[in-house]
Amino acid sequence: MSALVEEKPTKKRRTVVLPSSVISCFSNAEGERTGPPIELLLESTQKQMETLINSLMGNDEMTPYAFYINGVEIVSSLEDTIKEQITDGADISFEETFQITFQPLSVFKVRPVTRCAETMPGHTDAVLHVSYSPDGSRLASGGGDMAVRFWNVSSCMPQFTCLGHRDHVLCTAWAPDGLTFVSGDRAGEIRRWDPATGTAIGAPLRGHRKWITSISFEPYHMDPTCRRMVSASKDNTCMVWDLRTGRMDATICGHSDSVECVRWGGAGLIYTASRDRTIKVWNIDGHGRSKQKLVRTLTGHAHRINTIALNCDYVLRTGAYQLGDAGMPKTSTVDDGTVSAEVRTRNAAFQAKALERYRAVVSSQDGEILASASDDFTIIFWKPEHDKAPMLRCTGHQQLINHIAFSPDGRFLASGSFDKKLKIWCGKTGRFLATLTGHVGAVYQVAWSADSCHLVSSSKDSTVKLWNVSNNKDVNKKAVSTLPGHADEVYTLDWSPNGQQVASGSKDREIKIWRH
């Protein structure tokens, strides 16, 4: 049976006749073909193509896949996707072989959180930041009481209370190997902590003149010793630190206003986003007294930039750990600080695994993609490694955008705004997919499950909400469940990389753990 579809007109409406089948060729994200060209019925569904590609690849167990034509995901059937592209004005020829790209999805499924398992008091002021270690085995928090706290995720009991900061702890970060935790405060001071003992590592890192706004570590696949990180500050600068020596390697200057967010990308570039409405791309030398080079400046926003996100953020955060592993691979050094031959061999194996995970994500999304969100109510997609021109500007939010996050597989981008809404965008093309409504207060933060199927959000309305984002056609536009319990605004939350629980921190000075 042939189908009819009408193209979006310019002057005249014309009818396009779709054939009943097309010649198709499957290829992976690297462009390598799998099997010969195949005559594929237009009514073929995503599930049928999934069965076909598993057969072509000789997989013993059924592996889930996502399929794309011209960057658009095939969700229901091949016919529906082609109709959608023709309607959008795409020039599609049925005389040529259709190139269908496939991308493997997470085999492991994360169960959605549905109940409050524990309430953990301890902080004496608002909880401003909570984060899990790369393998989800530890939880750390920081707040207005100038303390960093480590928690036992199994018993949900306090483990260590770390004192020393002289002002609010505003941002924290785990090293990708999970062996170091750093925190930055409103006084511009950065402290290093050993999560295993709760003790301070070395002297505080001082150099910034105003408070710390963001911290990012060098990716694990670039340096498995995780000795370098970059910090951003309201003093308009970023600083690269060597955590082994406690020395500052480089000061990155160039912005004319506060640097709100920094990311150390998987290609080795550092991205800094500022209130001066620009994002700057920097290249940093290797170890020693590093030198920075400004690669390009990204301009396009009309107001200050609040946050940025990379489509590889999840794999950079988790290093060599992935969902389904027993735990994070451990690295260590001998007493004099040097790395033994045995440790170097083990580190090299973990580094290769981390590099493989990074390449799998960026290749499936046609490279490393950066998204930025601003007070101008827009999101801009960039490919900053190669081009300073924006890929796409996304509009739709009606107030400033507070937080954005890519899903672990890079397929989706979620944004939370002061307009009380969340929006879901295609992580590859930036296409708008859905608006999620339900919060009655500003949305502060979002966090993804490790399988990219669920999303949680925290809000000024004192609730956490769970959303189902299994694919871009079946996005549930209403919350699957509302998780009440906090007595005040929920500032922060994080979904553990092992998928077992969600932690949320609130102005009510409590941390809550949510489980299935």
PDB file of N, CA, C and O in Angstrom, residues 326-397:
ATOM      1  N   ALA A 326      30.136  -3.281  39.239  1.00  0.00           N
ATOM      2  CA  ALA A 326      30.052  -3.511  40.684  1.00  0.00           C
ATOM      3  C   ALA A 326      30.453  -2.279  41.473  1.00  0.00           C
ATOM      4  O   ALA A 326      29.923  -2.008  42.541  1.00  0.00           O
ATOM      5  N   GLY A 327      31.382  -1.520  40.963  1.00  0.00           N
ATOM      6  CA  GLY A 327      31.837  -0.325  41.670  1.00  0.00           C
ATOM      7  C   GLY A 327      32.890   0.393  40.863  1.00  0.00           C
ATOM      8  O   GLY A 327      33.295  -0.046  39.795  1.00  0.00           O
ATOM      9  N   MET A 328      33.343   1.508  41.402  1.00  0.00           N
ATOM     10  CA  MET A 328      34.321   2.328  40.697  1.00  0.00           C
ATOM     11  C   MET A 328      35.702   1.687  40.771  1.00  0.00           C
ATOM     12  O   MET A 328      36.153   1.288  41.846  1.00  0.00           O
ATOM     13  N   PRO A 329      36.413   1.533  39.646  1.00  0.00           N
ATOM     14  CA  PRO A 329      37.790   1.047  39.710  1.00  0.00           C
ATOM     15  C   PRO A 329      38.658   2.025  40.483  1.00  0.00           C
ATOM     16  O   PRO A 329      38.556   3.229  40.299  1.00  0.00           O
ATOM     17  N   LYS A 330      39.466   1.502  41.382  1.00  0.00           N
ATOM     18  CA  LYS A 330      40.262   2.353  42.260  1.00  0.00           C
ATOM     19  C   LYS A 330      41.689   2.499  41.739  1.00  0.00           C
ATOM     20  O   LYS A 330      42.300   1.554  41.262  1.00  0.00           O
ATOM     21  N   THR A 331      42.213   3.700  41.855  1.00  0.00           N
ATOM     22  CA  THR A 331      43.599   3.958  41.534  1.00  0.00           C
ATOM     23  C   THR A 331      44.286   4.462  42.786  1.00  0.00           C
ATOM     24  O   THR A 331      43.645   4.923  43.729  1.00  0.00           O
ATOM     25  N   SER A 332      45.580   4.388  42.823  1.00  0.00           N
ATOM     26  CA  SER A 332      46.295   4.833  44.020  1.00  0.00           C
ATOM     27  C   SER A 332      47.732   5.153  43.662  1.00  0.00           C
ATOM     28  O   SER A 332      48.217   4.817  42.587  1.00  0.00           O
ATOM     29  N   THR A 333      48.418   5.781  44.593  1.00  0.00           N
ATOM     30  CA  THR A 333      49.837   6.074  44.438  1.00  0.00           C
ATOM     31  C   THR A 333      50.581   5.525  45.639  1.00  0.00           C
ATOM     32  O   THR A 333      49.997   5.244  46.683  1.00  0.00           O
ATOM     33  N   VAL A 334      51.876   5.345  45.499  1.00  0.00           N
ATOM     34  CA  VAL A 334      52.672   4.894  46.625  1.00  0.00           C
ATOM     35  C   VAL A 334      52.972   6.077  47.523  1.00  0.00           C
ATOM     36  O   VAL A 334      52.638   7.205  47.225  1.00  0.00           O
ATOM     37  N   ASP A 335      53.627   5.819  48.647  1.00  0.00           N
ATOM     38  CA  ASP A 335      53.757   6.822  49.697  1.00  0.00           C
ATOM     39  C   ASP A 335      54.447   8.105  49.247  1.00  0.00           C
ATOM     40  O   ASP A 335      54.135   9.185  49.720  1.00  0.00           O
ATOM     41  N   ASP A 336      55.403   7.984  48.316  1.00  0.00           N
ATOM     42  CA  ASP A 336      56.141   9.193  47.935  1.00  0.00           C
ATOM     43  C   ASP A 336      55.425  10.003  46.860  1.00  0.00           C
ATOM     44  O   ASP A 336      55.949  10.994  46.374  1.00  0.00           O
ATOM     45  N   GLY A 337      54.199   9.580  46.496  1.00  0.00           N
ATOM     46  CA  GLY A 337      53.417  10.343  45.544  1.00  0.00           C
ATOM     47  C   GLY A 337      53.610   9.921  44.100  1.00  0.00           C
ATOM     48  O   GLY A 337      52.896  10.375  43.217  1.00  0.00           O
ATOM     49  N   THR A 338      54.593   9.039  43.841  1.00  0.00           N
ATOM     50  CA  THR A 338      54.784   8.554  42.481  1.00  0.00           C
ATOM     51  C   THR A 338      53.835   7.391  42.205  1.00  0.00           C
ATOM     52  O   THR A 338      53.272   6.806  43.115  1.00  0.00           O
ATOM     53  N   VAL A 339      53.694   7.064  40.950  1.00  0.00           N
ATOM     54  CA  VAL A 339      52.786   5.997  40.558  1.00  0.00           C
ATOM     55  C   VAL A 339      53.590   4.744  40.239  1.00  0.00           C
ATOM     56  O   VAL A 339      54.517   4.782  39.435  1.00  0.00           O
ATOM     57  N   SER A 340      53.252   3.632  40.883  1.00  0.00           N
ATOM     58  CA  SER A 340      53.980   2.385  40.668  1.00  0.00           C
ATOM     59  C   SER A 340      53.642   1.814  39.296  1.00  0.00           C
ATOM     60  O   SER A 340      52.651   2.186  38.666  1.00  0.00           O
ATOM     61  N   ALA A 341      54.464   0.841  38.839  1.00  0.00           N
ATOM     62  CA  ALA A 341      54.238   0.229  37.529  1.00  0.00           C
ATOM     63  C   ALA A 341      52.912  -0.512  37.497  1.00  0.00           C
ATOM     64  O   ALA A 341      52.180  -0.476  36.495  1.00  0.00           O
ATOM     65  N   GLU A 342      52.583  -1.183  38.586  1.00  0.00           N
ATOM     66  CA  GLU A 342      51.317  -1.923  38.644  1.00  0.00           C
ATOM     67  C   GLU A 342      50.126  -0.974  38.541  1.00  0.00           C
ATOM     68  O   GLU A 342      49.153  -1.239  37.818  1.00  0.00           O
ATOM     69  N   VAL A 343      50.213   0.136  39.279  1.00  0.00           N
ATOM     70  CA  VAL A 343      49.129   1.115  39.248  1.00  0.00           C
ATOM     71  C   VAL A 343      49.025   1.754  37.866  1.00  0.00           C
ATOM     72  O   VAL A 343      47.922   1.982  37.354  1.00  0.00           O
ATOM     73  N   ARG A 344      50.174   2.015  37.227  1.00  0.00           N
ATOM     74  CA  ARG A 344      50.153   2.603  35.887  1.00  0.00           C
ATOM     75  C   ARG A 344      49.456   1.678  34.891  1.00  0.00           C
ATOM     76  O   ARG A 344      48.684   2.128  34.051  1.00  0.00           O
ATOM     77  N   THR A 345      49.718   0.374  35.010  1.00  0.00           N
ATOM     78  CA  THR A 345      49.074  -0.593  34.116  1.00  0.00           C
ATOM     79  C   THR A 345      47.569  -0.615  34.344  1.00  0.00           C
ATOM     80  O   THR A 345      46.774  -0.614  33.393  1.00  0.00           O
ATOM     81  N   ARG A 346      47.180  -0.612  35.620  1.00  0.00           N
ATOM     82  CA  ARG A 346      45.753  -0.631  35.937  1.00  0.00           C
ATOM     83  C   ARG A 346      45.084   0.667  35.495  1.00  0.00           C
ATOM     84  O   ARG A 346      43.984   0.662  34.932  1.00  0.00           O
ATOM     85  N   ASN A 347      45.750   1.782  35.731  1.00  0.00           N
ATOM     86  CA  ASN A 347      45.205   3.071  35.308  1.00  0.00           C
ATOM     87  C   ASN A 347      45.015   3.133  33.802  1.00  0.00           C
ATOM     88  O   ASN A 347      44.032   3.688  33.300  1.00  0.00           O
ATOM     89  N   ALA A 348      45.974   2.554  33.058  1.00  0.00           N
ATOM     90  CA  ALA A 348      45.886   2.581  31.598  1.00  0.00           C
ATOM     91  C   ALA A 348      44.663   1.811  31.115  1.00  0.00           C
ATOM     92  O   ALA A 348      44.002   2.227  30.154  1.00  0.00           O
ATOM     93  N   ALA A 349      44.345   0.693  31.774  1.00  0.00           N
ATOM     94  CA  ALA A 349      43.172  -0.092  31.385  1.00  0.00           C
ATOM     95  C   ALA A 349      41.887   0.687  31.662  1.00  0.00           C
ATOM     96  O   ALA A 349      40.975   0.728  30.824  1.00  0.00           O
ATOM     97  N   PHE A 350      41.815   1.317  32.841  1.00  0.00           N
ATOM     98  CA  PHE A 350      40.634   2.110  33.173  1.00  0.00           C
ATOM     99  C   PHE A 350      40.525   3.336  32.278  1.00  0.00           C
ATOM    100  O   PHE A 350      39.426   3.743  31.875  1.00  0.00           O
ATOM    101  N   GLN A 351      41.669   3.928  31.942  1.00  0.00           N
ATOM    102  CA  GLN A 351      41.688   5.098  31.066  1.00  0.00           C
ATOM    103  C   GLN A 351      41.159   4.737  29.679  1.00  0.00           C
ATOM    104  O   GLN A 351      40.394   5.498  29.081  1.00  0.00           O
ATOM    105  N   ALA A 352      41.554   3.564  29.174  1.00  0.00           N
ATOM    106  CA  ALA A 352      41.080   3.116  27.870  1.00  0.00           C
ATOM    107  C   ALA A 352      39.569   2.893  27.892  1.00  0.00           C
ATOM    108  O   ALA A 352      38.869   3.219  26.925  1.00  0.00           O
ATOM    109  N   LYS A 353      39.056   2.373  29.001  1.00  0.00           N
ATOM    110  CA  LYS A 353      37.612   2.165  29.123  1.00  0.00           C
ATOM    111  C   LYS A 353      36.870   3.502  29.146  1.00  0.00           C
ATOM    112  O   LYS A 353      35.826   3.663  28.497  1.00  0.00           O
ATOM    113  N   ALA A 354      37.408   4.473  29.891  1.00  0.00           N
ATOM    114  CA  ALA A 354      36.791   5.793  29.951  1.00  0.00           C
ATOM    115  C   ALA A 354      36.803   6.466  28.584  1.00  0.00           C
ATOM    116  O   ALA A 354      35.822   7.110  28.179  1.00  0.00           O
ATOM    117  N   LEU A 355      37.906   6.312  27.850  1.00  0.00           N
ATOM    118  CA  LEU A 355      38.005   6.896  26.514  1.00  0.00           C
ATOM    119  C   LEU A 355      36.997   6.247  25.566  1.00  0.00           C
ATOM    120  O   LEU A 355      36.359   6.929  24.745  1.00  0.00           O
ATOM    121  N   GLU A 356      36.822   4.939  25.683  1.00  0.00           N
ATOM    122  CA  GLU A 356      35.849   4.230  24.849  1.00  0.00           C
ATOM    123  C   GLU A 356      34.432   4.726  25.122  1.00  0.00           C
ATOM    124  O   GLU A 356      33.644   4.936  24.191  1.00  0.00           O
ATOM    125  N   ARG A 357      34.097   4.939  26.395  1.00  0.00           N
ATOM    126  CA  ARG A 357      32.772   5.435  26.750  1.00  0.00           C
ATOM    127  C   ARG A 357      32.560   6.855  26.205  1.00  0.00           C
ATOM    128  O   ARG A 357      31.489   7.183  25.695  1.00  0.00           O
ATOM    129  N   TYR A 358      33.587   7.678  26.314  1.00  0.00           N
ATOM    130  CA  TYR A 358      33.483   9.057  25.805  1.00  0.00           C
ATOM    131  C   TYR A 358      33.277   9.064  24.298  1.00  0.00           C
ATOM    132  O   TYR A 358      32.388   9.747  23.776  1.00  0.00           O
ATOM    133  N   ARG A 359      34.064   8.280  23.586  1.00  0.00           N
ATOM    134  CA  ARG A 359      33.959   8.258  22.129  1.00  0.00           C
ATOM    135  C   ARG A 359      32.610   7.711  21.676  1.00  0.00           C
ATOM    136  O   ARG A 359      32.058   8.161  20.668  1.00  0.00           O
ATOM    137  N   ALA A 360      32.064   6.753  22.416  1.00  0.00           N
ATOM    138  CA  ALA A 360      30.769   6.181  22.044  1.00  0.00           C
ATOM    139  C   ALA A 360      29.673   7.234  22.093  1.00  0.00           C
ATOM    140  O   ALA A 360      28.794   7.279  21.217  1.00  0.00           O
ATOM    141  N   VAL A 361      29.707   8.105  23.108  1.00  0.00           N
ATOM    142  CA  VAL A 361      28.676   9.135  23.235  1.00  0.00           C
ATOM    143  C   VAL A 361      28.844  10.219  22.179  1.00  0.00           C
ATOM    144  O   VAL A 361      27.893  10.569  21.473  1.00  0.00           O
ATOM    145  N   VAL A 362      30.054  10.741  22.015  1.00  0.00           N
ATOM    146  CA  VAL A 362      30.232  11.865  21.088  1.00  0.00           C
ATOM    147  C   VAL A 362      30.087  11.420  19.632  1.00  0.00           C
ATOM    148  O   VAL A 362      29.618  12.187  18.793  1.00  0.00           O
ATOM    149  N   SER A 363      30.469  10.175  19.330  1.00  0.00           N
ATOM    150  CA  SER A 363      30.319   9.715  17.949  1.00  0.00           C
ATOM    151  C   SER A 363      28.848   9.514  17.602  1.00  0.00           C
ATOM    152  O   SER A 363      28.426   9.775  16.470  1.00  0.00           O
ATOM    153  N   SER A 364      28.054   9.070  18.579  1.00  0.00           N
ATOM    154  CA  SER A 364      26.630   8.869  18.322  1.00  0.00           C
ATOM    155  C   SER A 364      25.891  10.195  18.139  1.00  0.00           C
ATOM    156  O   SER A 364      24.810  10.228  17.561  1.00  0.00           O
ATOM    157  N   GLN A 365      26.467  11.286  18.641  1.00  0.00           N
ATOM    158  CA  GLN A 365      25.830  12.597  18.540  1.00  0.00           C
ATOM    159  C   GLN A 365      26.571  13.532  17.589  1.00  0.00           C
ATOM    160  O   GLN A 365      26.405  14.753  17.655  1.00  0.00           O
ATOM    161  N   ASP A 366      27.418  12.968  16.737  1.00  0.00           N
ATOM    162  CA  ASP A 366      28.160  13.763  15.735  1.00  0.00           C
ATOM    163  C   ASP A 366      29.083  14.782  16.384  1.00  0.00           C
ATOM    164  O   ASP A 366      29.209  15.921  15.908  1.00  0.00           O
ATOM    165  N   GLY A 367      29.726  14.395  17.479  1.00  0.00           N
ATOM    166  CA  GLY A 367      30.707  15.267  18.093  1.00  0.00           C
ATOM    167  C   GLY A 367      30.270  15.804  19.443  1.00  0.00           C
ATOM    168  O   GLY A 367      29.165  15.544  19.909  1.00  0.00           O
ATOM    169  N   GLU A 368      31.165  16.542  20.066  1.00  0.00           N
ATOM    170  CA  GLU A 368      30.896  17.129  21.379  1.00  0.00           C
ATOM    171  C   GLU A 368      30.036  18.380  21.190  1.00  0.00           C
ATOM    172  O   GLU A 368      30.416  19.312  20.486  1.00  0.00           O
ATOM    173  N   ILE A 369      28.874  18.368  21.813  1.00  0.00           N
ATOM    174  CA  ILE A 369      27.925  19.482  21.679  1.00  0.00           C
ATOM    175  C   ILE A 369      27.816  20.215  23.014  1.00  0.00           C
ATOM    176  O   ILE A 369      27.703  19.583  24.067  1.00  0.00           O
ATOM    177  N   LEU A 370      27.868  21.527  22.958  1.00  0.00           N
ATOM    178  CA  LEU A 370      27.731  22.383  24.130  1.00  0.00           C
ATOM    179  C   LEU A 370      26.400  23.112  24.052  1.00  0.00           C
ATOM    180  O   LEU A 370      26.024  23.613  22.982  1.00  0.00           O
ATOM    181  N   ALA A 371      25.687  23.163  25.163  1.00  0.00           N
ATOM    182  CA  ALA A 371      24.450  23.947  25.236  1.00  0.00           C
ATOM    183  C   ALA A 371      24.617  25.012  26.313  1.00  0.00           C
ATOM    184  O   ALA A 371      25.225  24.751  27.355  1.00  0.00           O
ATOM    185  N   SER A 372      24.097  26.188  26.059  1.00  0.00           N
ATOM    186  CA  SER A 372      24.185  27.285  27.025  1.00  0.00           C
ATOM    187  C   SER A 372      22.802  27.870  27.249  1.00  0.00           C
ATOM    188  O   SER A 372      21.996  27.962  26.325  1.00  0.00           O
ATOM    189  N   ALA A 373      22.531  28.273  28.485  1.00  0.00           N
ATOM    190  CA  ALA A 373      21.228  28.845  28.846  1.00  0.00           C
ATOM    191  C   ALA A 373      21.440  30.208  29.473  1.00  0.00           C
ATOM    192  O   ALA A 373      22.401  30.423  30.216  1.00  0.00           O
ATOM    193  N   SER A 374      20.492  31.114  29.212  1.00  0.00           N
ATOM    194  CA  SER A 374      20.720  32.517  29.547  1.00  0.00           C
ATOM    195  C   SER A 374      19.486  33.170  30.150  1.00  0.00           C
ATOM    196  O   SER A 374      18.373  32.642  30.101  1.00  0.00           O
ATOM    197  N   ASP A 375      19.704  34.355  30.688  1.00  0.00           N
ATOM    198  CA  ASP A 375      18.607  35.200  31.159  1.00  0.00           C
ATOM    199  C   ASP A 375      17.790  35.785  30.006  1.00  0.00           C
ATOM    200  O   ASP A 375      16.779  36.456  30.245  1.00  0.00           O
ATOM    201  N   ASP A 376      18.234  35.556  28.764  1.00  0.00           N
ATOM    202  CA  ASP A 376      17.441  36.017  27.620  1.00  0.00           C
ATOM    203  C   ASP A 376      16.362  34.995  27.231  1.00  0.00           C
ATOM    204  O   ASP A 376      15.744  35.114  26.168  1.00  0.00           O
ATOM    205  N   PHE A 377      16.165  33.979  28.100  1.00  0.00           N
ATOM    206  CA  PHE A 377      15.119  32.951  27.960  1.00  0.00           C
ATOM    207  C   PHE A 377      15.410  31.947  26.853  1.00  0.00           C
ATOM    208  O   PHE A 377      14.522  31.185  26.461  1.00  0.00           O
ATOM    209  N   THR A 378      16.626  31.916  26.310  1.00  0.00           N
ATOM    210  CA  THR A 378      16.937  31.015  25.199  1.00  0.00           C
ATOM    211  C   THR A 378      18.047  30.032  25.569  1.00  0.00           C
ATOM    212  O   THR A 378      18.820  30.254  26.503  1.00  0.00           O
ATOM    213  N   ILE A 379      18.105  28.956  24.791  1.00  0.00           N
ATOM    214  CA  ILE A 379      19.193  27.981  24.840  1.00  0.00           C
ATOM    215  C   ILE A 379      19.847  27.967  23.468  1.00  0.00           C
ATOM    216  O   ILE A 379      19.158  27.969  22.448  1.00  0.00           O
ATOM    217  N   ILE A 380      21.176  27.952  23.447  1.00  0.00           N
ATOM    218  CA  ILE A 380      21.892  27.880  22.172  1.00  0.00           C
ATOM    219  C   ILE A 380      22.747  26.613  22.162  1.00  0.00           C
ATOM    220  O   ILE A 380      23.432  26.301  23.144  1.00  0.00           O
ATOM    221  N   PHE A 381      22.696  25.885  21.046  1.00  0.00           N
ATOM    222  CA  PHE A 381      23.542  24.715  20.830  1.00  0.00           C
ATOM    223  C   PHE A 381      24.769  25.128  20.027  1.00  0.00           C
ATOM    224  O   PHE A 381      24.658  25.877  19.048  1.00  0.00           O
ATOM    225  N   TRP A 382      25.938  24.592  20.438  1.00  0.00           N
ATOM    226  CA  TRP A 382      27.202  24.925  19.776  1.00  0.00           C
ATOM    227  C   TRP A 382      27.994  23.642  19.503  1.00  0.00           C
ATOM    228  O   TRP A 382      27.816  22.635  20.183  1.00  0.00           O
ATOM    229  N   LYS A 383      28.875  23.726  18.512  1.00  0.00           N
ATOM    230  CA  LYS A 383      29.932  22.735  18.318  1.00  0.00           C
ATOM    231  C   LYS A 383      31.255  23.476  18.466  1.00  0.00           C
ATOM    232  O   LYS A 383      31.914  23.821  17.476  1.00  0.00           O
ATOM    233  N   PRO A 384      31.663  23.732  19.702  1.00  0.00           N
ATOM    234  CA  PRO A 384      32.749  24.692  19.952  1.00  0.00           C
ATOM    235  C   PRO A 384      34.138  24.206  19.554  1.00  0.00           C
ATOM    236  O   PRO A 384      35.055  25.014  19.474  1.00  0.00           O
ATOM    237  N   GLU A 385      34.302  22.905  19.308  1.00  0.00           N
ATOM    238  CA  GLU A 385      35.611  22.429  18.869  1.00  0.00           C
ATOM    239  C   GLU A 385      35.973  22.978  17.503  1.00  0.00           C
ATOM    240  O   GLU A 385      37.158  23.208  17.209  1.00  0.00           O
ATOM    241  N   HIS A 386      34.973  23.170  16.640  1.00  0.00           N
ATOM    242  CA  HIS A 386      35.237  23.472  15.243  1.00  0.00           C
ATOM    243  C   HIS A 386      34.658  24.792  14.760  1.00  0.00           C
ATOM    244  O   HIS A 386      35.112  25.316  13.734  1.00  0.00           O
ATOM    245  N   ASP A 387      33.646  25.319  15.451  1.00  0.00           N
ATOM    246  CA  ASP A 387      32.938  26.466  14.884  1.00  0.00           C
ATOM    247  C   ASP A 387      32.476  27.397  15.999  1.00  0.00           C
ATOM    248  O   ASP A 387      32.079  26.945  17.074  1.00  0.00           O
ATOM    249  N   LYS A 388      32.519  28.690  15.740  1.00  0.00           N
ATOM    250  CA  LYS A 388      32.032  29.653  16.720  1.00  0.00           C
ATOM    251  C   LYS A 388      30.600  30.097  16.432  1.00  0.00           C
ATOM    252  O   LYS A 388      30.017  30.836  17.217  1.00  0.00           O
ATOM    253  N   ALA A 389      30.042  29.643  15.311  1.00  0.00           N
ATOM    254  CA  ALA A 389      28.660  30.004  14.977  1.00  0.00           C
ATOM    255  C   ALA A 389      27.694  29.077  15.700  1.00  0.00           C
ATOM    256  O   ALA A 389      27.949  27.882  15.821  1.00  0.00           O
ATOM    257  N   PRO A 390      26.577  29.580  16.201  1.00  0.00           N
ATOM    258  CA  PRO A 390      25.603  28.720  16.877  1.00  0.00           C
ATOM    259  C   PRO A 390      25.013  27.692  15.924  1.00  0.00           C
ATOM    260  O   PRO A 390      24.759  27.981  14.753  1.00  0.00           O
ATOM    261  N   MET A 391      24.782  26.468  16.423  1.00  0.00           N
ATOM    262  CA  MET A 391      24.067  25.453  15.649  1.00  0.00           C
ATOM    263  C   MET A 391      22.591  25.806  15.554  1.00  0.00           C
ATOM    264  O   MET A 391      21.988  25.739  14.497  1.00  0.00           O
ATOM    265  N   LEU A 392      22.023  26.180  16.708  1.00  0.00           N
ATOM    266  CA  LEU A 392      20.581  26.404  16.781  1.00  0.00           C
ATOM    267  C   LEU A 392      20.267  27.212  18.032  1.00  0.00           C
ATOM    268  O   LEU A 392      20.894  27.028  19.077  1.00  0.00           O
ATOM    269  N   ARG A 393      19.306  28.100  17.924  1.00  0.00           N
ATOM    270  CA  ARG A 393      18.796  28.826  19.085  1.00  0.00           C
ATOM    271  C   ARG A 393      17.418  28.281  19.419  1.00  0.00           C
ATOM    272  O   ARG A 393      16.528  28.228  18.566  1.00  0.00           O
ATOM    273  N   CYS A 394      17.228  27.882  20.682  1.00  0.00           N
ATOM    274  CA  CYS A 394      15.964  27.285  21.129  1.00  0.00           C
ATOM    275  C   CYS A 394      15.195  28.303  21.967  1.00  0.00           C
ATOM    276  O   CYS A 394      15.712  28.797  22.977  1.00  0.00           O
ATOM    277  N   THR A 395      13.991  28.595  21.555  1.00  0.00           N
ATOM    278  CA  THR A 395      13.143  29.537  22.285  1.00  0.00           C
ATOM    279  C   THR A 395      11.891  28.830  22.776  1.00  0.00           C
ATOM    280  O   THR A 395      11.498  27.796  22.248  1.00  0.00           O
ATOM    281  N   GLY A 396      11.260  29.399  23.784  1.00  0.00           N
ATOM    282  CA  GLY A 396      10.038  28.805  24.314  1.00  0.00           C
ATOM    283  C   GLY A 396       9.821  29.122  25.778  1.00  0.00           C
ATOM    284  O   GLY A 396       8.692  29.327  26.217  1.00  0.00           O
ATOM    285  N   HIS A 397      10.905  29.167  26.551  1.00  0.00           N
ATOM    286  CA  HIS A 397      10.770  29.553  27.958  1.00  0.00           C
ATOM    287  C   HIS A 397      10.391  31.028  28.056  1.00  0.00           C
ATOM    288  O   HIS A 397      10.792  31.848  27.222  1.00  0.00           O
TER     289      HIS A 397
END
